Amino acid sequence: MSGFNPGNNLTIHDKLYSLSKDELYWLHEYLFAQKQSERNIGDVNSLKKECLNLLKHDQNKQIEILNKLEILKNISEVFFSWIADPDIRDLIWVQKKIDFELLNQNSSLFGINKNNQEKHYSKFRLCVSFDKIDSVEPQNNNQSLLQPVLNTYDKKIKFVDNIKTEWHKWKIQTDSFSKWLENLDQNTLLWCYNYISKKESCSPNTNLETTITPIMVLVLIDSINFKTTDAYIIYIERLKKSWSQYKFKSANKVKNKYHLPLTKQAKSFLEQLAEFKHKSEAEIMEELLKREYKDLMCDERGNLKY
């Protein structure tokens, strides 16, 4: 994780410009919490200048920021060394677990304003959220954070160990489905994504230009609270069965083309009928066949006579 390093001799200007975008958003919100509604997160340089103008005249605030970033760096190394920033599925799953413990206090939403409501995930945001567990009362059903015989540090270690174990078990359980997704084309992935979104009543975070990836589908599956392993297995089986049914119905909607040799006179009759009825020649042929079939092969009730 990048950021300030209290041990170096760089100027505050150099230290600030070494921050990642997430760290800069956090720093600006830390220094100017009252400006959230007017924060222009698209203009990174403007945010840097505003932070620099405040910090370069306040040595105590510099030290405070340095210490805070060192704490976050330590959290990353001690508690979350098993997660990498590119692993977005891991980050989302663990972040949601922590947000649940924080009673959904949206602790990782810095860098968001009225013009940009999309939630982002990163290891730095994860550490910022985890750091807040000290300042809120955890959920009553979380035994790892409530055991009186453990000190705060050991409780946190136990808490993260539980998350890690649960996550690894879940990844093993979903491994088969994950491999199945990897072999799908874009149309099938889009169908899976929309199927799950509709079934779970979540708004699809996509548009016509969005490329759906297996990870995006898996993240949706990860968000479902399956009570049992069997419930998960049944859900996936139904998804695959629904996809097979969808393919079958789509295939049957495509009409096969047939070439029928007709005499010149029959071809002329067909063309004249099509022009008179403002229909295609194929529609006229199908209409005539259905009528003749009904007249000759069916009784008055429409049932087959032969």
Short mmCIF file of C-alpha atoms in Angstrom, two decimals:
data_model
loop_
_atom_site.label_atom_id
_atom_site.label_comp_id
_atom_site.label_asym_id
_atom_site.label_seq_id
_atom_site.Cartn_x
_atom_site.Cartn_y
_atom_site.Cartn_z
CA MET A 1 0.00 0.00 0.00
CA SER A 2 1.47 3.36 -1.03
CA GLY A 3 1.32 6.52 1.07
CA PHE A 4 3.33 8.60 3.51
CA ASN A 5 6.38 6.99 5.05
CA PRO A 6 7.16 8.67 8.38
CA GLY A 7 10.76 7.50 8.22
CA ASN A 8 11.83 9.37 5.11
CA ASN A 9 13.07 12.94 4.64
CA LEU A 10 10.88 13.96 1.70
CA THR A 11 9.09 17.29 1.83
CA ILE A 12 5.38 17.35 2.55
CA HIS A 13 4.88 18.20 -1.14
CA ASP A 14 6.68 15.02 -2.27
CA LYS A 15 4.92 12.88 0.28
CA LEU A 16 1.49 14.12 -0.73
CA TYR A 17 2.14 13.56 -4.44
CA SER A 18 3.10 9.93 -3.75
CA LEU A 19 -0.44 9.13 -2.59
CA SER A 20 -2.75 6.90 -4.59
CA LYS A 21 -6.11 8.31 -5.70
CA ASP A 22 -7.93 6.46 -2.92
CA GLU A 23 -5.48 7.76 -0.32
CA LEU A 24 -5.92 11.29 -1.65
CA TYR A 25 -9.71 11.06 -1.46
CA TRP A 26 -9.41 9.80 2.11
CA LEU A 27 -6.95 12.58 3.04
CA HIS A 28 -9.13 15.33 1.60
CA GLU A 29 -12.18 13.99 3.42
CA TYR A 30 -10.12 13.66 6.61
CA LEU A 31 -9.00 17.29 6.35
CA PHE A 32 -12.17 18.82 4.87
CA ALA A 33 -15.06 16.63 6.06
CA GLN A 34 -17.51 19.51 5.68
CA LYS A 35 -16.86 19.77 1.94
CA GLN A 36 -18.21 16.39 0.89
CA SER A 37 -21.13 17.75 -1.15
CA GLU A 38 -18.92 20.16 -3.11
CA ARG A 39 -15.81 17.96 -3.42
CA ASN A 40 -14.69 17.76 -7.06
CA ILE A 41 -13.28 14.24 -7.12
CA GLY A 42 -12.62 14.51 -10.85
CA ASP A 43 -10.00 17.21 -10.34
CA VAL A 44 -7.27 15.32 -8.46
CA ASN A 45 -4.71 18.12 -8.76
CA SER A 46 -7.12 20.57 -7.17
CA LEU A 47 -7.59 18.22 -4.21
CA LYS A 48 -3.83 17.84 -3.82
CA LYS A 49 -3.29 21.61 -3.80
CA GLU A 50 -6.01 22.15 -1.23
CA CYS A 51 -4.53 19.50 1.07
CA LEU A 52 -1.01 20.84 0.59
CA ASN A 53 -2.02 24.43 1.38
CA LEU A 54 -3.42 23.28 4.72
CA LEU A 55 -0.66 20.86 5.70
CA LYS A 56 2.38 22.96 4.81
CA HIS A 57 1.42 25.48 7.49
CA ASP A 58 0.42 22.98 10.16
CA GLN A 59 3.22 20.76 11.47
CA ASN A 60 0.99 19.07 14.03
CA LYS A 61 -1.53 18.10 11.36
CA GLN A 62 1.31 16.70 9.24
CA ILE A 63 2.39 14.46 12.11
CA GLU A 64 -1.21 13.41 12.73
CA ILE A 65 -1.64 12.39 9.07
CA LEU A 66 1.69 10.56 9.01
CA ASN A 67 0.76 8.58 12.10
CA LYS A 68 -2.68 7.74 10.77
CA LEU A 69 -1.31 6.46 7.47
CA GLU A 70 1.25 4.40 9.31
CA ILE A 71 -1.57 2.79 11.32
CA LEU A 72 -3.44 1.97 8.09
CA LYS A 73 -0.27 0.55 6.55
CA ASN A 74 0.20 -1.66 9.63
CA ILE A 75 -3.42 -2.88 9.37
CA SER A 76 -2.79 -3.87 5.77
CA GLU A 77 0.34 -5.84 6.62
CA VAL A 78 -0.89 -7.49 9.82
CA PHE A 79 -4.52 -8.30 9.04
CA PHE A 80 -4.93 -8.34 5.26
CA SER A 81 -1.67 -9.57 3.75
CA TRP A 82 -3.70 -12.43 2.23
CA ILE A 83 -5.65 -10.03 -0.02
CA ALA A 84 -4.22 -8.33 -3.10
CA ASP A 85 -5.59 -5.10 -4.58
CA PRO A 86 -6.34 -6.62 -8.01
CA ASP A 87 -8.55 -9.32 -6.43
CA ILE A 88 -11.76 -7.31 -6.62
CA ARG A 89 -14.00 -10.24 -5.71
CA ASP A 90 -12.04 -10.85 -2.49
CA LEU A 91 -12.09 -7.15 -1.64
CA ILE A 92 -15.85 -6.79 -2.14
CA TRP A 93 -16.66 -9.86 -0.08
CA VAL A 94 -14.44 -8.90 2.87
CA GLN A 95 -15.49 -5.23 2.69
CA LYS A 96 -19.16 -6.20 2.97
CA LYS A 97 -18.39 -8.40 5.97
CA ILE A 98 -16.72 -5.48 7.71
CA ASP A 99 -19.46 -3.03 6.72
CA PHE A 100 -21.95 -5.43 8.28
CA GLU A 101 -20.00 -5.30 11.55
CA LEU A 102 -20.01 -1.52 11.30
CA LEU A 103 -23.81 -1.62 11.09
CA ASN A 104 -23.68 -0.48 7.45
CA GLN A 105 -22.13 2.89 8.25
CA ASN A 106 -20.77 3.25 4.69
CA SER A 107 -17.25 3.58 5.98
CA SER A 108 -15.61 3.02 2.58
CA LEU A 109 -17.54 5.62 0.60
CA PHE A 110 -14.96 8.43 0.55
CA GLY A 111 -14.31 9.77 -2.92
CA ILE A 112 -18.03 9.88 -3.71
CA ASN A 113 -20.16 12.93 -4.39
CA LYS A 114 -23.55 13.70 -5.90
CA ASN A 115 -22.13 13.35 -9.42
CA ASN A 116 -20.41 10.01 -8.77
CA GLN A 117 -22.35 7.54 -6.61
CA GLU A 118 -20.50 4.38 -7.69
CA LYS A 119 -18.93 2.55 -4.78
CA HIS A 120 -15.27 1.63 -5.16
CA TYR A 121 -13.24 -1.11 -3.52
CA SER A 122 -9.56 -1.24 -2.69
CA LYS A 123 -7.31 -2.61 0.02
CA PHE A 124 -6.77 0.88 1.40
CA ARG A 125 -10.52 1.40 1.78
CA LEU A 126 -10.73 -1.97 3.49
CA CYS A 127 -8.12 -0.88 6.04
CA VAL A 128 -9.90 2.43 6.68
CA SER A 129 -13.10 0.52 7.42
CA PHE A 130 -11.37 -2.00 9.65
CA ASP A 131 -9.72 0.81 11.64
CA LYS A 132 -13.21 2.07 12.60
CA ILE A 133 -14.15 -1.14 14.41
CA ASP A 134 -12.53 0.36 17.53
CA SER A 135 -14.94 3.28 17.50
CA VAL A 136 -18.26 1.47 16.98
CA GLU A 137 -20.12 -1.24 18.83
CA PRO A 138 -19.92 -4.49 16.83
CA GLN A 139 -22.87 -6.69 15.98
CA ASN A 140 -24.04 -8.70 18.98
CA ASN A 141 -23.82 -12.00 17.10
CA ASN A 142 -20.11 -11.66 16.37
CA GLN A 143 -18.47 -13.76 19.07
CA SER A 144 -14.92 -13.06 17.90
CA LEU A 145 -15.29 -9.36 18.73
CA LEU A 146 -17.14 -9.91 22.00
CA GLN A 147 -15.03 -12.50 23.83
CA PRO A 148 -14.07 -10.85 27.15
CA VAL A 149 -11.04 -13.10 27.64
CA LEU A 150 -9.32 -11.62 24.58
CA ASN A 151 -7.74 -8.21 24.27
CA THR A 152 -8.73 -5.88 21.38
CA TYR A 153 -5.85 -6.93 19.15
CA ASP A 154 -6.50 -10.66 19.59
CA LYS A 155 -10.22 -10.13 18.98
CA LYS A 156 -9.43 -8.48 15.66
CA ILE A 157 -7.04 -11.26 14.70
CA LYS A 158 -9.74 -13.82 15.50
CA PHE A 159 -12.34 -11.82 13.61
CA VAL A 160 -10.21 -11.65 10.43
CA ASP A 161 -9.23 -15.32 10.74
CA ASN A 162 -12.92 -16.22 10.81
CA ILE A 163 -13.55 -14.11 7.70
CA LYS A 164 -10.58 -15.65 5.93
CA THR A 165 -11.69 -19.21 6.74
CA GLU A 166 -15.26 -18.53 5.64
CA TRP A 167 -14.08 -16.92 2.42
CA HIS A 168 -11.77 -19.77 1.47
CA LYS A 169 -14.55 -22.32 2.07
CA TRP A 170 -16.91 -20.28 -0.08
CA LYS A 171 -14.39 -20.00 -2.92
CA ILE A 172 -13.95 -23.78 -2.92
CA GLN A 173 -17.72 -24.24 -2.99
CA THR A 174 -18.11 -21.86 -5.94
CA ASP A 175 -15.06 -23.12 -7.84
CA SER A 176 -17.05 -25.36 -10.19
CA PHE A 177 -19.44 -22.55 -11.11
CA SER A 178 -16.49 -20.19 -11.54
CA LYS A 179 -14.87 -22.54 -14.06
CA TRP A 180 -18.19 -22.93 -15.88
CA LEU A 181 -18.44 -19.14 -16.24
CA GLU A 182 -14.92 -18.87 -17.64
CA ASN A 183 -15.95 -20.93 -20.68
CA LEU A 184 -18.99 -18.80 -21.55
CA ASP A 185 -19.25 -16.19 -24.28
CA GLN A 186 -20.35 -12.61 -23.66
CA ASN A 187 -24.02 -13.23 -24.49
CA THR A 188 -24.27 -16.05 -21.96
CA LEU A 189 -22.47 -14.06 -19.26
CA LEU A 190 -24.84 -11.14 -19.85
CA TRP A 191 -27.81 -13.48 -19.57
CA CYS A 192 -26.47 -14.91 -16.27
CA TYR A 193 -25.82 -11.43 -14.90
CA ASN A 194 -29.33 -10.22 -15.78
CA TYR A 195 -30.94 -13.46 -14.55
CA ILE A 196 -29.37 -13.12 -11.08
CA SER A 197 -29.99 -9.36 -10.90
CA LYS A 198 -33.67 -9.82 -11.69
CA LYS A 199 -34.10 -12.83 -9.42
CA GLU A 200 -32.47 -11.04 -6.47
CA SER A 201 -34.15 -7.70 -7.24
CA CYS A 202 -30.86 -5.81 -7.56
CA SER A 203 -30.35 -3.03 -10.05
CA PRO A 204 -27.90 -4.15 -12.77
CA ASN A 205 -24.84 -1.90 -12.71
CA THR A 206 -24.40 -2.18 -16.47
CA ASN A 207 -25.21 -0.48 -19.74
CA LEU A 208 -25.12 -1.56 -23.37
CA GLU A 209 -21.38 -0.90 -23.56
CA THR A 210 -20.47 -2.85 -20.41
CA THR A 211 -18.48 -6.05 -20.90
CA ILE A 212 -19.69 -8.64 -18.41
CA THR A 213 -16.95 -10.75 -16.84
CA PRO A 214 -17.15 -13.99 -14.84
CA ILE A 215 -16.06 -12.02 -11.75
CA MET A 216 -19.07 -9.69 -12.09
CA VAL A 217 -21.41 -12.69 -12.09
CA LEU A 218 -19.60 -14.28 -9.15
CA VAL A 219 -19.84 -11.06 -7.13
CA LEU A 220 -23.63 -11.23 -7.51
CA ILE A 221 -23.64 -14.85 -6.35
CA ASP A 222 -21.39 -13.91 -3.41
CA SER A 223 -23.95 -11.35 -2.25
CA ILE A 224 -26.73 -13.94 -1.87
CA ASN A 225 -27.27 -15.31 1.63
CA PHE A 226 -27.57 -19.07 1.05
CA LYS A 227 -28.75 -20.78 4.22
CA THR A 228 -27.25 -24.15 3.25
CA THR A 229 -24.93 -25.70 0.70
CA ASP A 230 -27.93 -27.45 -0.84
CA ALA A 231 -29.65 -24.10 -1.34
CA TYR A 232 -26.65 -22.86 -3.29
CA ILE A 233 -26.46 -26.04 -5.41
CA ILE A 234 -30.18 -25.84 -6.26
CA TYR A 235 -29.83 -22.17 -7.20
CA ILE A 236 -26.97 -22.85 -9.63
CA GLU A 237 -28.74 -25.87 -11.13
CA ARG A 238 -31.85 -23.76 -11.76
CA LEU A 239 -29.77 -21.04 -13.36
CA LYS A 240 -28.15 -23.50 -15.76
CA LYS A 241 -31.50 -25.16 -16.52
CA SER A 242 -33.10 -21.78 -17.21
CA TRP A 243 -30.25 -20.94 -19.58
CA SER A 244 -30.76 -24.23 -21.46
CA GLN A 245 -34.48 -23.52 -21.76
CA TYR A 246 -33.76 -19.99 -22.97
CA LYS A 247 -31.39 -21.31 -25.66
CA PHE A 248 -33.94 -23.91 -26.80
CA LYS A 249 -36.75 -21.35 -27.09
CA SER A 250 -34.49 -18.89 -28.91
CA ALA A 251 -33.41 -21.55 -31.39
CA ASN A 252 -37.02 -22.47 -32.15
CA LYS A 253 -37.86 -18.87 -32.96
CA VAL A 254 -35.45 -18.93 -35.90
CA LYS A 255 -37.25 -20.23 -38.96
CA ASN A 256 -35.34 -22.45 -41.32
CA LYS A 257 -35.25 -21.39 -44.95
CA TYR A 258 -36.43 -23.86 -47.56
CA HIS A 259 -36.13 -23.65 -51.33
CA LEU A 260 -39.27 -24.99 -53.06
CA PRO A 261 -39.11 -25.46 -56.86
CA LEU A 262 -42.27 -23.89 -58.35
CA THR A 263 -43.54 -23.63 -61.92
CA LYS A 264 -43.42 -20.19 -63.48
CA GLN A 265 -47.20 -19.92 -63.23
CA ALA A 266 -47.23 -20.92 -59.51
CA LYS A 267 -44.40 -18.49 -58.82
CA SER A 268 -46.36 -15.74 -60.58
CA PHE A 269 -49.51 -16.51 -58.55
CA LEU A 270 -47.47 -16.36 -55.35
CA GLU A 271 -45.92 -13.01 -56.23
CA GLN A 272 -49.35 -11.53 -57.12
CA LEU A 273 -50.94 -12.77 -53.88
CA ALA A 274 -48.06 -11.38 -51.81
CA GLU A 275 -48.32 -8.00 -53.51
CA PHE A 276 -52.12 -7.91 -53.16
CA LYS A 277 -52.08 -8.84 -49.44
CA HIS A 278 -48.96 -6.77 -48.65
CA LYS A 279 -47.17 -9.78 -47.24
CA SER A 280 -43.99 -11.67 -48.03
CA GLU A 281 -44.05 -14.72 -50.29
CA ALA A 282 -43.04 -16.87 -47.29
CA GLU A 283 -45.98 -15.55 -45.26
CA ILE A 284 -48.39 -16.33 -48.12
CA MET A 285 -47.02 -19.87 -48.44
CA GLU A 286 -47.35 -20.48 -44.69
CA GLU A 287 -50.88 -19.06 -44.67
CA LEU A 288 -52.00 -21.30 -47.56
CA LEU A 289 -50.44 -24.40 -46.02
CA LYS A 290 -52.12 -23.83 -42.65
CA ARG A 291 -55.52 -23.28 -44.26
CA GLU A 292 -55.23 -26.37 -46.48
CA TYR A 293 -54.01 -28.47 -43.53
CA LYS A 294 -56.93 -27.36 -41.38
CA ASP A 295 -59.48 -28.00 -44.14
CA LEU A 296 -58.25 -31.46 -45.05
CA MET A 297 -56.71 -32.89 -41.89
CA CYS A 298 -58.86 -31.54 -39.04
CA ASP A 299 -62.49 -31.84 -38.00
CA GLU A 300 -64.82 -28.97 -37.08
CA ARG A 301 -63.28 -28.77 -33.60
CA GLY A 302 -59.75 -28.56 -34.95
CA ASN A 303 -58.79 -32.07 -33.92
CA LEU A 304 -56.83 -34.29 -36.28
CA LYS A 305 -59.06 -36.69 -38.27
CA TYR A 306 -56.31 -39.09 -39.31
#
